[in-house]
Each structure stands twice: as structure tokens, then as C-alpha cells.
PDB file of C-alpha atoms in Angstrom:
ATOM      1  CA  MET A   1      70.981  85.529  77.299  1.00 35.00           C
ATOM      2  CA  THR A   2      73.625  82.168  76.053  1.00 37.00           C
ATOM      3  CA  ARG A   3      76.571  84.718  76.042  1.00 37.00           C
ATOM      4  CA  TRP A   4      78.279  88.421  77.324  1.00 37.00           C
ATOM      5  CA  THR A   5      81.237  90.064  76.833  1.00 36.00           C
ATOM      6  CA  THR A   6      83.183  91.959  78.916  1.00 35.00           C
ATOM      7  CA  ALA A   7      83.711  95.983  78.826  1.00 34.00           C
ATOM      8  CA  ALA A   8      87.338  95.617  76.693  1.00 36.00           C
ATOM      9  CA  LEU A   9      85.701  97.161  74.210  1.00 36.00           C
ATOM     10  CA  LEU A  10      85.827 100.589  76.328  1.00 34.00           C
ATOM     11  CA  THR A  11      89.318  99.945  76.424  1.00 37.00           C
ATOM     12  CA  THR A  12      89.815  99.976  72.592  1.00 38.00           C
ATOM     13  CA  LEU A  13      88.165 102.893  72.400  1.00 36.00           C
ATOM     14  CA  ALA A  14      89.887 104.552  75.476  1.00 37.00           C
ATOM     15  CA  LEU A  15      92.906 103.821  73.650  1.00 39.00           C
ATOM     16  CA  THR A  16      91.894 105.130  70.462  1.00 39.00           C
ATOM     17  CA  GLY A  17      91.823 108.444  71.036  1.00 41.00           C
ATOM     18  CA  LEU A  18      95.490 108.527  71.677  1.00 39.00           C
ATOM     19  CA  THR A  19      95.926 109.310  68.621  1.00 41.00           C
ATOM     20  CA  ALA A  20      94.317 112.230  68.701  1.00 43.00           C
ATOM     21  CA  CYS A  21      97.778 114.808  69.465  1.00 45.00           C
ATOM     22  CA  SER A  22      97.592 117.766  68.640  1.00 43.00           C
ATOM     23  CA  ASP A  23     101.345 120.094  68.140  1.00 49.00           C
ATOM     24  CA  ASP A  24      99.716 121.298  70.570  1.00 52.00           C
ATOM     25  CA  ASP A  25     100.220 118.938  73.263  1.00 56.00           C
ATOM     26  CA  SER A  26     103.733 118.550  75.315  1.00 49.00           C
ATOM     27  CA  PRO A  27     104.965 115.252  76.042  1.00 49.00           C
ATOM     28  CA  SER A  28     104.314 115.486  79.906  1.00 47.00           C
ATOM     29  CA  SER A  29     100.805 116.034  78.674  1.00 45.00           C
ATOM     30  CA  VAL A  30     100.974 112.927  76.376  1.00 41.00           C
ATOM     31  CA  ALA A  31     102.283 111.022  78.841  1.00 44.00           C
ATOM     32  CA  SER A  32      99.731 111.704  80.844  1.00 45.00           C
ATOM     33  CA  LYS A  33      96.558 111.067  78.281  1.00 44.00           C
ATOM     34  CA  VAL A  34      98.605 107.737  77.934  1.00 46.00           C
ATOM     35  CA  ALA A  35      98.523 106.984  82.099  1.00 47.00           C
ATOM     36  CA  SER A  36      94.890 108.251  82.192  1.00 48.00           C
ATOM     37  CA  ALA A  37      94.482 106.104  79.083  1.00 45.00           C
ATOM     38  CA  ALA A  38      96.347 102.808  80.562  1.00 47.00           C
ATOM     39  CA  SER A  39      94.302 103.174  83.940  1.00 51.00           C
ATOM     40  CA  ARG A  40      90.832 103.183  82.474  1.00 51.00           C
ATOM     41  CA  ALA A  41      92.361  99.800  80.707  1.00 52.00           C
ATOM     42  CA  GLY A  42      93.342  98.727  84.352  1.00 60.00           C
ATOM     43  CA  GLU A  43      89.343  99.585  85.352  1.00 63.00           C
ATOM     44  CA  ALA A  44      87.353  98.345  82.667  1.00 56.00           C
ATOM     45  CA  LEU A  45      89.350  94.992  82.778  1.00 62.00           C
ATOM     46  CA  SER A  46      89.086  94.439  86.677  1.00 66.00           C
ATOM     47  CA  SER A  47      85.361  96.011  85.934  1.00 62.00           C
ATOM     48  CA  ALA A  48      84.946  93.271  83.350  1.00 62.00           C
ATOM     49  CA  THR A  49      85.787  90.746  86.117  1.00 66.00           C
ATOM     50  CA  ALA A  50      83.996  91.786  89.055  1.00 69.00           C
ATOM     51  CA  GLU A  51      80.485  91.526  86.394  1.00 67.00           C
ATOM     52  CA  ALA A  52      81.795  87.784  85.171  1.00 67.00           C
ATOM     53  CA  GLY A  53      82.111  87.502  89.289  1.00 70.00           C
ATOM     54  CA  ARG A  54      78.136  88.599  89.224  1.00 73.00           C
ATOM     55  CA  ARG A  55      76.952  86.086  86.706  1.00 74.00           C
ATOM     56  CA  PHE A  56      78.706  83.398  88.485  1.00 80.00           C
ATOM     57  CA  ASP A  57      77.381  84.090  91.421  1.00 76.00           C
ATOM     58  CA  ASP A  58      73.788  84.246  89.923  1.00 79.00           C
ATOM     59  CA  ILE A  59      73.904  80.563  89.282  1.00 82.00           C
ATOM     60  CA  LYS A  60      71.859  78.658  92.407  1.00 82.00           C
ATOM     61  CA  ASN A  61      73.015  74.878  92.396  1.00 86.00           C
ATOM     62  CA  GLY A  62      76.112  75.131  90.171  1.00 90.00           C
ATOM     63  CA  VAL A  63      78.393  72.437  90.241  1.00 94.00           C
ATOM     64  CA  ASP A  64      82.334  73.327  89.849  1.00 95.00           C
ATOM     65  CA  ALA A  65      82.825  71.669  86.626  1.00 97.00           C
ATOM     66  CA  LYS A  66      86.004  73.672  85.758  1.00 97.00           C
ATOM     67  CA  ASP A  67      88.038  69.884  84.753  1.00 97.00           C
ATOM     68  CA  ASP A  68      84.819  68.743  82.242  1.00 98.00           C
ATOM     69  CA  VAL A  69      85.332  71.248  80.517  1.00 98.00           C
ATOM     70  CA  ARG A  70      87.799  71.805  77.276  1.00 98.00           C
ATOM     71  CA  LEU A  71      89.555  75.063  74.751  1.00 98.00           C
ATOM     72  CA  GLY A  72      90.955  73.611  71.154  1.00 98.00           C
ATOM     73  CA  THR A  73      93.362  76.154  70.432  1.00 98.00           C
ATOM     74  CA  PRO A  74      93.147  79.722  69.746  1.00 98.00           C
ATOM     75  CA  ALA A  75      92.721  81.111  66.143  1.00 97.00           C
ATOM     76  CA  THR A  76      92.650  84.348  64.822  1.00 95.00           C
ATOM     77  CA  ALA A  77      89.135  85.045  62.976  1.00 94.00           C
ATOM     78  CA  SER A  78      88.549  86.751  59.423  1.00 93.00           C
ATOM     79  CA  ASP A  79      87.697  89.435  61.437  1.00 93.00           C
ATOM     80  CA  GLY A  80      90.330  89.895  63.853  1.00 91.00           C
ATOM     81  CA  ARG A  81      88.406  88.934  67.095  1.00 96.00           C
ATOM     82  CA  THR A  82      90.296  85.477  68.193  1.00 97.00           C
ATOM     83  CA  THR A  83      88.337  82.835  68.886  1.00 98.00           C
ATOM     84  CA  VAL A  84      88.704  79.001  71.112  1.00 98.00           C
ATOM     85  CA  ASP A  85      86.654  76.139  70.461  1.00 98.00           C
ATOM     86  CA  VAL A  86      85.133  75.170  74.266  1.00 98.00           C
ATOM     87  CA  THR A  87      83.440  71.625  74.606  1.00 98.00           C
ATOM     88  CA  ALA A  88      81.845  70.470  77.886  1.00 98.00           C
ATOM     89  CA  THR A  89      81.542  67.073  78.940  1.00 98.00           C
ATOM     90  CA  ASN A  90      78.602  66.234  80.553  1.00 98.00           C
ATOM     91  CA  SER A  91      78.680  63.598  83.709  1.00 96.00           C
ATOM     92  CA  ALA A  92      75.383  64.311  85.201  1.00 96.00           C
ATOM     93  CA  ASP A  93      72.140  61.933  84.476  1.00 96.00           C
ATOM     94  CA  SER A  94      70.479  64.134  82.546  1.00 97.00           C
ATOM     95  CA  ALA A  95      71.088  68.046  80.429  1.00 98.00           C
ATOM     96  CA  LYS A  96      72.460  70.256  81.507  1.00 97.00           C
ATOM     97  CA  SER A  97      73.830  73.830  80.725  1.00 97.00           C
ATOM     98  CA  PHE A  98      77.456  75.052  81.781  1.00 98.00           C
ATOM     99  CA  THR A  99      78.094  77.917  82.146  1.00 96.00           C
ATOM    100  CA  VAL A 100      81.957  79.222  81.936  1.00 97.00           C
ATOM    101  CA  GLU A 101      84.491  81.816  81.974  1.00 95.00           C
ATOM    102  CA  VAL A 102      87.721  82.469  79.333  1.00 96.00           C
ATOM    103  CA  ASP A 103      90.406  84.190  79.964  1.00 95.00           C
ATOM    104  CA  PHE A 104      92.575  84.536  76.822  1.00 95.00           C
ATOM    105  CA  THR A 105      96.134  86.140  78.433  1.00 96.00           C
ATOM    106  CA  ASP A 106      99.575  86.704  76.614  1.00 96.00           C
ATOM    107  CA  ARG A 107     102.271  84.601  76.995  1.00 95.00           C
ATOM    108  CA  ASN A 108     103.082  85.970  80.207  1.00 96.00           C
ATOM    109  CA  GLY A 109      99.810  85.537  81.781  1.00 95.00           C
ATOM    110  CA  LYS A 110      98.943  88.663  81.653  1.00 94.00           C
ATOM    111  CA  LEU A 111      94.366  89.035  81.297  1.00 92.00           C
ATOM    112  CA  LEU A 112      94.223  90.304  77.832  1.00 92.00           C
ATOM    113  CA  ASP A 113      90.081  90.208  77.182  1.00 91.00           C
ATOM    114  CA  ALA A 114      87.558  87.410  80.374  1.00 91.00           C
ATOM    115  CA  VAL A 115      84.133  86.298  78.470  1.00 91.00           C
ATOM    116  CA  VAL A 116      81.303  83.831  80.099  1.00 93.00           C
ATOM    117  CA  LEU A 117      79.659  82.228  77.690  1.00 94.00           C
ATOM    118  CA  THR A 118      77.223  79.193  78.115  1.00 95.00           C
ATOM    119  CA  VAL A 119      76.620  76.339  76.425  1.00 98.00           C
ATOM    120  CA  SER A 120      73.471  74.586  77.034  1.00 97.00           C
ATOM    121  CA  ASP A 121      71.000  71.778  76.984  1.00 97.00           C
ATOM    122  CA  VAL A 122      74.683  69.152  77.189  1.00 98.00           C
ATOM    123  CA  PRO A 123      72.931  65.738  76.868  1.00 98.00           C
ATOM    124  CA  ALA A 124      73.547  63.654  79.602  1.00 98.00           C
ATOM    125  CA  GLY A 125      76.942  61.497  79.481  1.00 97.00           C
ATOM    126  CA  GLY A 126      77.627  63.828  76.109  1.00 98.00           C
ATOM    127  CA  THR A 127      79.262  66.641  74.691  1.00 98.00           C
ATOM    128  CA  GLY A 128      77.460  70.291  74.261  1.00 98.00           C
ATOM    129  CA  LYS A 129      80.288  72.778  72.101  1.00 98.00           C
ATOM    130  CA  GLY A 130      80.781  76.721  72.033  1.00 98.00           C
ATOM    131  CA  THR A 131      83.399  79.293  71.254  1.00 98.00           C
ATOM    132  CA  ALA A 132      84.144  82.241  72.878  1.00 97.00           C
ATOM    133  CA  ARG A 133      84.788  84.449  70.936  1.00 95.00           C
ATOM    134  CA  SER A 134      87.357  88.035  72.273  1.00 92.00           C
ATOM    135  CA  THR A 135      85.422  91.433  72.313  1.00 87.00           C
ATOM    136  CA  HIS A 136      88.457  93.311  70.510  1.00 88.00           C
ATOM    137  CA  ASP A 137      91.843  92.029  68.296  1.00 92.00           C
ATOM    138  CA  LEU A 138      94.323  90.871  70.130  1.00 93.00           C
ATOM    139  CA  SER A 139      97.292  90.518  69.148  1.00 91.00           C
ATOM    140  CA  GLY A 140     100.496  88.002  69.684  1.00 93.00           C
ATOM    141  CA  ASP A 141     100.497  84.807  71.213  1.00 95.00           C
ATOM    142  CA  VAL A 142      97.423  84.515  72.439  1.00 97.00           C
ATOM    143  CA  ARG A 143      96.438  81.294  75.286  1.00 98.00           C
ATOM    144  CA  ALA A 144      93.087  80.657  76.123  1.00 98.00           C
ATOM    145  CA  ASN A 145      92.520  78.949  79.770  1.00 97.00           C
ATOM    146  CA  VAL A 146      89.043  78.022  81.767  1.00 98.00           C
ATOM    147  CA  PRO A 147      89.336  80.157  85.656  1.00 95.00           C
ATOM    148  CA  ARG A 148      85.826  78.591  86.958  1.00 94.00           C
ATOM    149  CA  ALA A 149      82.882  76.722  84.577  1.00 97.00           C
ATOM    150  CA  VAL A 150      79.922  75.599  86.747  1.00 96.00           C
ATOM    151  CA  ARG A 151      77.080  72.912  85.666  1.00 97.00           C
ATOM    152  CA  HIS A 152      73.622  73.967  86.354  1.00 95.00           C
TER     153      HIS A 152
END
């Protein structure tokens, strides 16, 4: 698998369920549903970041390559997802692959989504490119950063 995404889609589904309130719902019932959905959203994001950690833990003989990865400017694709170009520069003397975590945040740094992608077979002294794509629609001033990257 060259790229996997987080469980943030579950967050979207949980929040979508809030729009189906009936006339029998009291304000406290609706508030309880909102709190429950928010809790599930936080749990899904925590689970996704934990899964990203496990993905990195599985890499053997990897070298920290965070400084060798550059991101373009996040943009909204025609399907509503946020994308950002990823460029990895290989300073090794043989072809290597890069596993890169890209975090999408709001302007205050709040984590909105996280994805991990692999830029495969980057030639020695060369660059490789990939695209990180959010798992759901993101709105507002979305930013992207690389909290970790490994060359292997």
C-alpha cells in the first residue's frame, strides 16, 4: 500500500448523524448528542495518529528525513478534499523511499486530519514527488506540515 489515510471519515459520519434530530429531541438531548459526537471525533483522530505511529514503528533501519521533505501550498481539489504536493530529496548514495506524515491543521494549529504517504524509489541525489490528500473535506484556512518523515 503506497498511502493510507486516517479514520477521520468516521468523524464525518458521526457528525453527519447529528443532522437527523427529531421533534422529540430536547435541547439537553441534542447537546448530549453533540458532546458524544465530539468525543467520538477526538477519539477517531487520536486513533489515527496512533496508527500513524505504528506505521512508522514498522519501518526498519529508517533515517530521520524530516528536513529532506518540502510541502507545497495546500489547495482544495475539485472533490472538496485538501491536497498538498510533497517533495522528498534523497541525499543518500542509492535509491530510497520516504514515508511521510502530513498533518492538516487550522490557522491556530488545531489538527484537522493526518495522512501518511510513501514516496517510493527516489533516485540517489534526486527528488521524488507525491500528493497528500485529506480524508474528508476541510474548510477555512488549512495549513499542512510534516511532523515526521523517514528515509528507508
